[in-house]
Amino acid sequence: MHFLPFKLRIVPRTLQFKQPAGTSRGIYYDRKVWYIVLTSTDPQIRFTGLGECAPLHDLSCDYDDNYEQRLREVCAEVERTQNLDSNKWRHLPSMLFGLQTAFRSAAGSLAGNYLKLYPSDFTQGKRGIPINGLVWMGSYEQMCQRMEEKLDKGFRCVKLKIGAIDFESELALIRQLRSRYSKEVVELRVDANGGFTPTDAPKRLEALAQYDIHSIEQPIRQGQWDEMAKLCANTPLPVALDEELIGVNDFEQKNALLDTIKPQYIVLKPSLHGAFTGAGEWMSLARDRGIGYWTTSALESNVGLNAIAQWCAAIDEHTTMPQGLGTGQLFVENFDNAPLHIEGDCMWYGSPQQRAFMNEIEQYKDIWREPVPTVTVHTSGSTGQPKEMQVEKVRMWDSALTTLQALGLQEGNTALLCMPLRYIAGQMMVVRAMAGGLQLIPVAPTSHPYAHLHEAPDFAALTPMQVYETLKVPHERSLLRRTLCLIIGGGAISPDMAKALHNFPHPIYSTYGMTETLSHIALRRINGPTADDAYTPLEGVEVSLSDEGTLCIYAPKVNAERLVTNDVAELLPGGRFRILGRRDNVVCSGGIKLQIEDIERRLMSLGVNYQITAVADERLGEAITLLYEAETDMADTLDTLCRTLLGKYEVPRHYIRVEKLPRTETGKPARSEARRMAEVRCH
C-alpha cells in the first residue's frame, strides 16, 4: 500500500472497562491499546491518519511482553520504505490492522474526514448496521438483569457469554428467556469461548438446541481440528468458529482449516484474524464453501470499532445478519470523536440530524439531475415573509463557476456545507461542489459547524453568527484559523469580529448578495494587509445607484434583468461600493430619518446580543427600540451606555429583554418579527 510522504507515531493508551467483562478465560478490568498516528511530511499536503493496534494478551497470535518494541520496529520499517506491504506483515494481525486503519484514515483525511475510511450507504447515513446485544458473563442475577436491559433497548438478537457460572444455571437462564421470548422475537446466540471439553460438548449442545439457539461460538478450545470437525458434522445447532481462526494467517492453512472442520459459520475479527486483508480472505473462502459469517469487534476502542463497522458495511453491503459491533460502549474513557451512534439494535454513522441532512443533500442532487430547467429556493425572510422562487439551473452553474474562479478553488478541495438547503446559500455550495469537483463536508446546520470536525476544510461559507460562536471555542477557532478560504455572508460583520479575524493567515471575505443574485456578486476582504471596507464586484457584474440612492445590480449571468435593491449604498472609484443600510430599515422618529444598521454598528461594544427595531409612537411617529438577551433586567445600564455611544435622537426609547432574539433559519436578524415582538411588549 503506497501513500504520500508520511511519518508514523505510536501513542499507548490504557482503557478502563465500565464494569468487569467476564469470559470463560477470566475477567477483563482494563485494556491496553496502541494508537498509530500517520501524518504528512510534505508541508504542502495536509493529512492525518489514525489507527489502533488492540491485541488481546491471552488470544492474539502477535502479542508478547515485547509487543510495543516490535510494533515500533514494524512502524520504523514501514516509515523507512514509505510503503505498507500487507502480505509481509500478515503474521502480525493486530499491528497490520492498526497500520491499515491509519492508511485508510489518511486517505479519508485527504477527502476531508479522517474518520471516514470506507465510503458506503452506511457512511452516507442511508443505512444502519444491525447488531447484536452482548450480555457478559456474571452471576445468574447479573446476566438476567443485563439481558432485560438489552431487550428494553430494542435488541432483537442477543449474544450470551457462557462458561463463567455452572452450565445448569446458564441453561436455566436461557430456559427462562425462551419462555418469555420466542425465536421470532429474539434471536439468541451463545459464545462459549472454548469453555467446553470435547467430551461434554455434544451433550451440552443437545441441551442448548432445545431452546432455538441460533448458533454457538467456539464450543471447544481452538487447535483441536479433528474434534471440532466431529462436532460440526453432528451438531444439533450451528457452530461458529472464532478463536479457531487466530494464528491461521497463511492462505493455504485457511483452506485446510475450513475443508477439515466444515463449520456452519465463522466469526471475523480483523484485529485477530489478519486485519482487513486477512479477514477478507476468510470471507471469500467461506463464501466459496457456503459457510456463513458475520463480523465482530475484539474489544477495540472506537477508533478500531469505527474502522471495522465501515469495512463491514462496505464489503457486505446488503447483509441483514446482526453483527457484533457494540463494544465501543464498554469503556469509561473512549475515543469520543467517532461518529458512531447505536439506536435500538442498529449502529448508525452520524446523529439522526446529520443523517437527515446528508440525505437531503443527496435528494437535492437528484433534483438537480432531473431534466427540468429550474429548482425551487426560498428567500430568507429577514425583512418579511419568506417566499418561493424558481431559479434557472444554468444561471446557478454560471454563478458557481464565477465564485470558483474568484476564490481560486481547485478540484479536490474540501468544502464545508453547513447551510440549510431551502435557501440559496446552501444550494450554491452544492452546485459549486458539482461544478468544481469539490469534496463536500456536510454538517447539519448549527451555530457551531466546526464542533465535530477534526480537520479544517479548504473552503467554508458561514454566517456572522456561526463565526461568532466558533471563535468562542478554542478547538473550533483553531480549525477556523486553518481554513484556507472563508466567506461570510447573511449579515453585517462587527468591528470586533473583523478585529478577531484580522491576523488569520488565509483569505477571509465578507460577501454581498441575495437570493435574486444567486448568492454573492461582490466580495470584501476583511483580513490581512489587503483588508478593505468596500465591496468589489465579481467578473461580469456592474453596479450603479437608483434615484433613491439604493444599489442597482446588472449581472446578466445570474439575472437577466437590472436589479434595484433596497440597500442604500455609496459608489467608489473602480466599481467598488459600500452598503450603508436598507431603505426599509429606515426609522422616521420625530421627523428625523435614522438607519437601523448604522445604530447597530455603533452599539457593538454593548456586551449583550441585541437588535434595533422601532414601534409606533403617538408623538414621534416611530420610537427606536432595543431588544436584548440577558438573564436579568439591564435597561438602566444599557440606557447609560447608549447615551454615550449614540446621538441624541438615536437613543432607544424602549429597552426590552427577550429570551432569544428573532433570527431567520440562516441566522439573519428577522426584522419584521423583531418589530412585532416589540409592538406586543410596548402596547
Coordinates of C-alpha atoms in Angstrom, one line a residue, residues 10 34 64-76 95:
I10 CA 2.8 5.4 18.4
W34 CA -1.6 1.4 20.9
D64 CA 4.1 -10.9 23.9
D65 CA 5.9 -8.9 26.5
N66 CA 7.9 -7.1 23.8
Y67 CA 4.8 -6.1 21.8
E68 CA 5.4 -2.4 21.9
Q69 CA 9.0 -2.7 20.9
R70 CA 8.2 -4.9 18.0
L71 CA 5.4 -2.5 16.9
R72 CA 7.9 0.3 16.9
E73 CA 10.2 -1.7 14.7
V74 CA 7.5 -2.5 12.3
C75 CA 6.4 1.1 12.1
A76 CA 10.0 2.2 11.6
M95 CA -0.3 -4.5 14.1

